[in-house]
Amino acid sequence: MHIEHLSHWSGHPNREMYLNRYGHSGIPVVVFASSGGSHNEYYDFGMIDACTSFIEEGRVQFFTLSSVDGESWLATWKNAHDQAEMHRAYERYVIEEAIPFIKHKNRLV
């Protein structure tokens, strides 16, 4: 199975962001970690293994994104405004950086 471990600096949450790509072709599926999870979580919980045949056949590929939950909603030391600001920065990262990157990887631009 084709696996890529990728990272890049994002100006939106102002930090290094990580994502994994499982598969070489097929319908791109974006996967978000559960609350407080990481971009490796989907693999660690066996979900990639459960979909191996679809991935290897090139029918589907998964892009697992890192989260900023620990710096937004789970950051109980922050006030609600600052938590929401970090979540908004993550939302902008997903919309303005991650999705265009995935489209580029799949020549869907």
CSV table of N, CA and C in Angstrom, one decimal:
chain,number,residue,atom,x,y,z
A,1,MET,N,0.8,-1.2,0.0
A,1,MET,CA,0.0,0.0,0.0
A,1,MET,C,0.9,1.2,0.0
A,2,HIS,N,0.5,2.2,-0.8
A,2,HIS,CA,1.2,3.5,-0.9
A,2,HIS,C,0.9,4.3,0.4
A,3,ILE,N,1.9,4.7,1.1
A,3,ILE,CA,1.7,5.6,2.3
A,3,ILE,C,2.6,6.7,2.2
A,4,GLU,N,2.1,7.9,2.4
A,4,GLU,CA,2.9,9.1,2.5
A,4,GLU,C,2.7,9.8,3.9
A,5,HIS,N,3.8,10.2,4.5
A,5,HIS,CA,3.7,10.9,5.8
A,5,HIS,C,4.2,12.3,5.4
A,6,LEU,N,3.3,13.3,5.5
A,6,LEU,CA,3.6,14.6,5.0
A,6,LEU,C,3.5,15.7,6.2
A,7,SER,N,4.2,16.7,6.0
A,7,SER,CA,4.0,17.9,7.0
A,7,SER,C,4.3,19.2,6.2
A,8,HIS,N,3.8,20.2,6.7
A,8,HIS,CA,4.1,21.5,6.2
A,8,HIS,C,3.7,22.6,7.2
A,9,TRP,N,4.3,23.8,7.1
A,9,TRP,CA,4.0,24.9,7.9
A,9,TRP,C,2.7,25.5,7.5
A,10,SER,N,1.8,25.8,8.4
A,10,SER,CA,0.6,26.5,8.1
A,10,SER,C,0.5,27.8,8.8
A,11,GLY,N,0.3,28.9,8.1
A,11,GLY,CA,0.1,30.2,8.7
A,11,GLY,C,-1.2,30.4,9.4
A,12,HIS,N,-2.1,29.5,9.2
A,12,HIS,CA,-3.4,29.7,9.8
A,12,HIS,C,-3.4,29.4,11.3
A,13,PRO,N,-3.1,28.1,11.7
A,13,PRO,CA,-2.9,27.8,13.1
A,13,PRO,C,-1.5,28.2,13.6
A,14,ASN,N,-0.7,28.6,12.6
A,14,ASN,CA,0.7,29.1,12.9
A,14,ASN,C,1.5,28.0,13.6
A,15,ARG,N,1.5,26.8,12.9
A,15,ARG,CA,2.3,25.7,13.4
A,15,ARG,C,2.5,24.7,12.3
A,16,GLU,N,3.3,23.7,12.5
A,16,GLU,CA,3.5,22.6,11.6
A,16,GLU,C,2.3,21.7,11.6
A,17,MET,N,1.8,21.3,10.5
A,17,MET,CA,0.6,20.5,10.4
A,17,MET,C,1.0,19.2,9.7
A,18,TYR,N,0.4,18.1,10.2
A,18,TYR,CA,0.8,16.7,9.7
A,18,TYR,C,-0.4,16.1,9.1
A,19,LEU,N,-0.2,15.3,8.0
A,19,LEU,CA,-1.2,14.5,7.4
A,19,LEU,C,-0.6,13.3,6.8
A,20,ASN,N,-1.4,12.2,6.7
A,20,ASN,CA,-0.9,11.0,6.1
A,20,ASN,C,-1.8,10.7,4.9
A,21,ARG,N,-1.2,10.1,3.9
A,21,ARG,CA,-2.0,9.7,2.7
A,21,ARG,C,-1.9,8.2,2.6
A,22,TYR,N,-3.0,7.5,2.5
A,22,TYR,CA,-3.0,6.1,2.4
A,22,TYR,C,-3.7,5.8,1.0
A,23,GLY,N,-2.9,5.2,0.1
A,23,GLY,CA,-3.4,4.9,-1.2
A,23,GLY,C,-2.8,5.8,-2.3
A,24,HIS,N,-2.9,5.3,-3.6
A,24,HIS,CA,-2.3,6.0,-4.7
A,24,HIS,C,-3.3,6.6,-5.6
A,25,SER,N,-4.5,6.2,-5.6
A,25,SER,CA,-5.5,6.8,-6.4
A,25,SER,C,-6.9,6.4,-5.8
A,26,GLY,N,-7.9,6.9,-6.5
A,26,GLY,CA,-9.3,6.6,-6.0
A,26,GLY,C,-9.9,7.8,-5.4
A,27,ILE,N,-11.1,7.7,-4.9
A,27,ILE,CA,-11.8,8.8,-4.3
A,27,ILE,C,-11.1,9.2,-3.1
A,28,PRO,N,-10.7,10.5,-3.0
A,28,PRO,CA,-10.1,11.0,-1.8
A,28,PRO,C,-11.1,11.2,-0.6
A,29,VAL,N,-10.8,10.7,0.5
A,29,VAL,CA,-11.6,10.8,1.7
A,29,VAL,C,-10.8,11.5,2.8
A,30,VAL,N,-11.3,12.6,3.3
A,30,VAL,CA,-10.6,13.3,4.4
A,30,VAL,C,-11.1,12.8,5.7
A,31,VAL,N,-10.2,12.4,6.6
A,31,VAL,CA,-10.5,11.9,7.9
A,31,VAL,C,-10.0,12.8,9.0
A,32,PHE,N,-10.8,13.1,9.9
A,32,PHE,CA,-10.5,14.0,11.0
A,32,PHE,C,-10.3,13.1,12.3
A,33,ALA,N,-9.3,13.4,13.1
A,33,ALA,CA,-9.1,12.6,14.3
A,33,ALA,C,-10.3,12.9,15.3
A,34,SER,N,-10.5,11.9,16.2
A,34,SER,CA,-11.4,12.2,17.3
A,34,SER,C,-10.9,13.2,18.2
A,35,SER,N,-11.7,13.6,19.2
A,35,SER,CA,-11.3,14.7,20.1
A,35,SER,C,-9.9,14.5,20.7
A,36,GLY,N,-9.0,15.3,20.4
A,36,GLY,CA,-7.7,15.2,21.0
A,36,GLY,C,-6.8,14.2,20.3
A,37,GLY,N,-7.2,13.6,19.2
A,37,GLY,CA,-6.4,12.6,18.5
A,37,GLY,C,-5.4,13.2,17.5
A,38,SER,N,-4.7,12.3,16.9
A,38,SER,CA,-3.7,12.8,15.9
A,38,SER,C,-4.0,12.2,14.5
A,39,HIS,N,-3.2,12.6,13.6
A,39,HIS,CA,-3.3,12.2,12.2
A,39,HIS,C,-3.0,10.7,12.0
A,40,ASN,N,-2.4,10.1,13.0
A,40,ASN,CA,-2.1,8.6,13.0
A,40,ASN,C,-3.2,7.8,13.6
A,41,GLU,N,-4.2,8.4,14.2
A,41,GLU,CA,-5.2,7.7,14.9
A,41,GLU,C,-6.0,6.7,14.0
A,42,TYR,N,-6.4,7.1,12.8
A,42,TYR,CA,-7.2,6.3,12.0
A,42,TYR,C,-6.5,5.0,11.7
A,43,TYR,N,-5.2,5.1,11.4
A,43,TYR,CA,-4.4,3.9,11.2
A,43,TYR,C,-4.3,3.1,12.5
A,44,ASP,N,-4.0,3.8,13.6
A,44,ASP,CA,-3.8,3.1,14.9
A,44,ASP,C,-5.0,2.3,15.3
A,45,PHE,N,-6.2,2.8,15.0
A,45,PHE,CA,-7.4,2.1,15.4
A,45,PHE,C,-7.9,1.0,14.4
A,46,GLY,N,-7.1,0.8,13.4
A,46,GLY,CA,-7.3,-0.3,12.5
A,46,GLY,C,-8.3,0.0,11.3
A,47,MET,N,-8.6,1.3,11.2
A,47,MET,CA,-9.5,1.6,10.1
A,47,MET,C,-8.9,1.5,8.7
A,48,ILE,N,-7.6,1.8,8.6
A,48,ILE,CA,-6.9,1.6,7.3
A,48,ILE,C,-6.9,0.2,7.0
A,49,ASP,N,-6.5,-0.7,8.0
A,49,ASP,CA,-6.5,-2.1,7.7
A,49,ASP,C,-7.8,-2.6,7.2
A,50,ALA,N,-8.9,-2.1,7.8
A,50,ALA,CA,-10.2,-2.6,7.4
A,50,ALA,C,-10.6,-2.2,6.0
A,51,CYS,N,-9.9,-1.2,5.5
A,51,CYS,CA,-10.2,-0.7,4.1
A,51,CYS,C,-9.1,-1.1,3.1
A,52,THR,N,-8.2,-1.9,3.5
A,52,THR,CA,-7.0,-2.2,2.7
A,52,THR,C,-7.3,-2.6,1.3
A,53,SER,N,-8.3,-3.5,1.1
A,53,SER,CA,-8.6,-4.0,-0.3
A,53,SER,C,-9.0,-2.8,-1.2
A,54,PHE,N,-9.8,-1.9,-0.6
A,54,PHE,CA,-10.3,-0.8,-1.4
A,54,PHE,C,-9.2,0.1,-1.8
A,55,ILE,N,-8.3,0.3,-0.8
A,55,ILE,CA,-7.1,1.2,-1.0
A,55,ILE,C,-6.2,0.6,-2.0
A,56,GLU,N,-5.8,-0.7,-1.9
A,56,GLU,CA,-4.9,-1.3,-2.8
A,56,GLU,C,-5.4,-1.4,-4.2
A,57,GLU,N,-6.7,-1.5,-4.4
A,57,GLU,CA,-7.4,-1.6,-5.7
A,57,GLU,C,-7.4,-0.2,-6.3
A,58,GLY,N,-7.1,0.8,-5.6
A,58,GLY,CA,-7.1,2.2,-6.1
A,58,GLY,C,-8.5,2.8,-6.2
A,59,ARG,N,-9.4,2.2,-5.4
A,59,ARG,CA,-10.8,2.7,-5.4
A,59,ARG,C,-11.0,3.9,-4.4
A,60,VAL,N,-10.2,4.0,-3.4
A,60,VAL,CA,-10.3,5.0,-2.4
A,60,VAL,C,-8.9,5.3,-1.8
A,61,GLN,N,-8.7,6.5,-1.4
A,61,GLN,CA,-7.5,6.9,-0.6
A,61,GLN,C,-7.9,7.7,0.5
A,62,PHE,N,-7.2,7.6,1.6
A,62,PHE,CA,-7.5,8.4,2.8
A,62,PHE,C,-6.4,9.4,3.1
A,63,PHE,N,-6.9,10.6,3.5
A,63,PHE,CA,-6.0,11.7,3.9
A,63,PHE,C,-6.4,11.9,5.4
A,64,THR,N,-5.5,11.6,6.3
A,64,THR,CA,-5.8,11.8,7.7
A,64,THR,C,-5.1,13.0,8.2
A,65,LEU,N,-5.8,14.0,8.8
A,65,LEU,CA,-5.3,15.3,9.2
A,65,LEU,C,-5.0,15.3,10.7
A,66,SER,N,-4.0,16.1,11.0
A,66,SER,CA,-3.8,16.4,12.4
A,66,SER,C,-4.8,17.4,12.9
A,67,SER,N,-4.9,17.5,14.2
A,67,SER,CA,-5.9,18.4,14.8
A,67,SER,C,-5.2,19.4,15.7
A,68,VAL,N,-6.0,20.4,16.1
A,68,VAL,CA,-5.5,21.4,17.1
A,68,VAL,C,-6.4,21.4,18.3
A,69,ASP,N,-7.1,20.3,18.5
A,69,ASP,CA,-8.0,20.3,19.7
A,69,ASP,C,-7.4,20.7,21.0
A,70,GLY,N,-6.1,20.2,21.2
A,70,GLY,CA,-5.4,20.5,22.4
A,70,GLY,C,-5.1,22.0,22.6
A,71,GLU,N,-5.2,22.7,21.5
A,71,GLU,CA,-5.0,24.2,21.5
A,71,GLU,C,-6.3,25.0,21.3
A,72,SER,N,-7.4,24.2,21.1
A,72,SER,CA,-8.7,24.9,20.9
A,72,SER,C,-9.7,24.5,22.0
A,73,TRP,N,-10.6,23.6,21.6
A,73,TRP,CA,-11.7,23.2,22.5
A,73,TRP,C,-11.3,22.5,23.8
A,74,LEU,N,-10.2,21.8,23.7
A,74,LEU,CA,-9.7,21.0,24.9
A,74,LEU,C,-8.7,21.9,25.8
A,75,ALA,N,-8.4,23.1,25.3
A,75,ALA,CA,-7.5,23.9,26.1
A,75,ALA,C,-8.3,24.7,27.1
A,76,THR,N,-8.6,24.0,28.2
A,76,THR,CA,-9.5,24.6,29.2
A,76,THR,C,-8.9,25.8,29.9
A,77,TRP,N,-7.6,26.0,29.8
A,77,TRP,CA,-7.0,27.2,30.4
A,77,TRP,C,-7.2,28.4,29.6
A,78,LYS,N,-7.7,28.3,28.3
A,78,LYS,CA,-8.0,29.4,27.5
A,78,LYS,C,-9.4,29.9,27.7
A,79,ASN,N,-9.7,31.1,27.4
A,79,ASN,CA,-11.0,31.6,27.4
A,79,ASN,C,-11.7,31.1,26.1
A,80,ALA,N,-13.1,31.2,26.1
A,80,ALA,CA,-13.9,30.7,25.0
A,80,ALA,C,-13.5,31.4,23.7
A,81,HIS,N,-13.2,32.7,23.7
A,81,HIS,CA,-12.9,33.4,22.5
A,81,HIS,C,-11.6,32.9,21.9
A,82,ASP,N,-10.6,32.7,22.7
A,82,ASP,CA,-9.3,32.2,22.2
A,82,ASP,C,-9.4,30.7,21.7
A,83,GLN,N,-10.3,29.9,22.4
A,83,GLN,CA,-10.5,28.6,21.9
A,83,GLN,C,-11.1,28.6,20.5
A,84,ALA,N,-12.1,29.5,20.3
A,84,ALA,CA,-12.8,29.6,19.1
A,84,ALA,C,-11.9,30.1,18.0
A,85,GLU,N,-11.1,31.1,18.3
A,85,GLU,CA,-10.1,31.6,17.3
A,85,GLU,C,-9.2,30.5,16.8
A,86,MET,N,-8.7,29.6,17.7
A,86,MET,CA,-7.8,28.5,17.2
A,86,MET,C,-8.6,27.6,16.3
A,87,HIS,N,-9.9,27.3,16.7
A,87,HIS,CA,-10.7,26.4,15.9
A,87,HIS,C,-10.9,27.0,14.5
A,88,ARG,N,-11.2,28.3,14.5
A,88,ARG,CA,-11.4,29.0,13.2
A,88,ARG,C,-10.1,29.0,12.4
A,89,ALA,N,-9.0,29.1,13.0
A,89,ALA,CA,-7.7,29.0,12.2
A,89,ALA,C,-7.6,27.6,11.6
A,90,TYR,N,-8.0,26.6,12.4
A,90,TYR,CA,-7.9,25.2,11.9
A,90,TYR,C,-8.9,25.0,10.7
A,91,GLU,N,-10.1,25.6,10.9
A,91,GLU,CA,-11.1,25.5,9.8
A,91,GLU,C,-10.5,26.2,8.5
A,92,ARG,N,-9.8,27.3,8.6
A,92,ARG,CA,-9.2,28.0,7.5
A,92,ARG,C,-8.1,27.1,6.9
A,93,TYR,N,-7.3,26.5,7.8
A,93,TYR,CA,-6.3,25.5,7.3
A,93,TYR,C,-6.9,24.4,6.4
A,94,VAL,N,-8.0,23.8,6.9
A,94,VAL,CA,-8.6,22.7,6.2
A,94,VAL,C,-9.1,23.2,4.8
A,95,ILE,N,-9.9,24.3,4.8
A,95,ILE,CA,-10.5,24.9,3.6
A,95,ILE,C,-9.5,25.4,2.6
A,96,GLU,N,-8.5,26.2,3.1
A,96,GLU,CA,-7.6,27.0,2.3
A,96,GLU,C,-6.3,26.3,2.0
A,97,GLU,N,-5.9,25.3,2.8
A,97,GLU,CA,-4.6,24.6,2.5
A,97,GLU,C,-4.8,23.1,2.3
A,98,ALA,N,-5.4,22.4,3.3
A,98,ALA,CA,-5.5,21.0,3.2
A,98,ALA,C,-6.3,20.5,2.0
A,99,ILE,N,-7.5,21.0,1.8
A,99,ILE,CA,-8.3,20.5,0.7
A,99,ILE,C,-7.6,20.9,-0.7
A,100,PRO,N,-7.1,22.1,-0.9
A,100,PRO,CA,-6.4,22.4,-2.1
A,100,PRO,C,-5.2,21.5,-2.4
A,101,PHE,N,-4.5,21.1,-1.3
A,101,PHE,CA,-3.3,20.2,-1.4
A,101,PHE,C,-3.8,18.8,-1.8
A,102,ILE,N,-4.9,18.4,-1.3
A,102,ILE,CA,-5.4,17.1,-1.7
A,102,ILE,C,-5.9,17.1,-3.1
A,103,LYS,N,-6.6,18.2,-3.5
A,103,LYS,CA,-7.0,18.3,-4.9
A,103,LYS,C,-5.8,18.3,-5.8
A,104,HIS,N,-4.7,19.0,-5.4
A,104,HIS,CA,-3.5,19.0,-6.2
A,104,HIS,C,-2.9,17.6,-6.4
A,105,LYS,N,-2.8,16.9,-5.3
A,105,LYS,CA,-2.3,15.5,-5.3
A,105,LYS,C,-3.1,14.6,-6.2
A,106,ASN,N,-4.3,14.9,-6.4
A,106,ASN,CA,-5.2,14.1,-7.2
A,106,ASN,C,-5.5,14.8,-8.6
A,107,ARG,N,-4.8,15.9,-8.9
A,107,ARG,CA,-5.0,16.6,-10.1
A,107,ARG,C,-6.5,17.0,-10.3
A,108,LEU,N,-7.2,17.4,-9.2
A,108,LEU,CA,-8.6,17.8,-9.3
A,108,LEU,C,-8.7,19.3,-9.3
A,109,VAL,N,-7.6,20.0,-9.5
A,109,VAL,CA,-7.7,21.5,-9.5
A,109,VAL,C,-8.3,22.0,-10.8
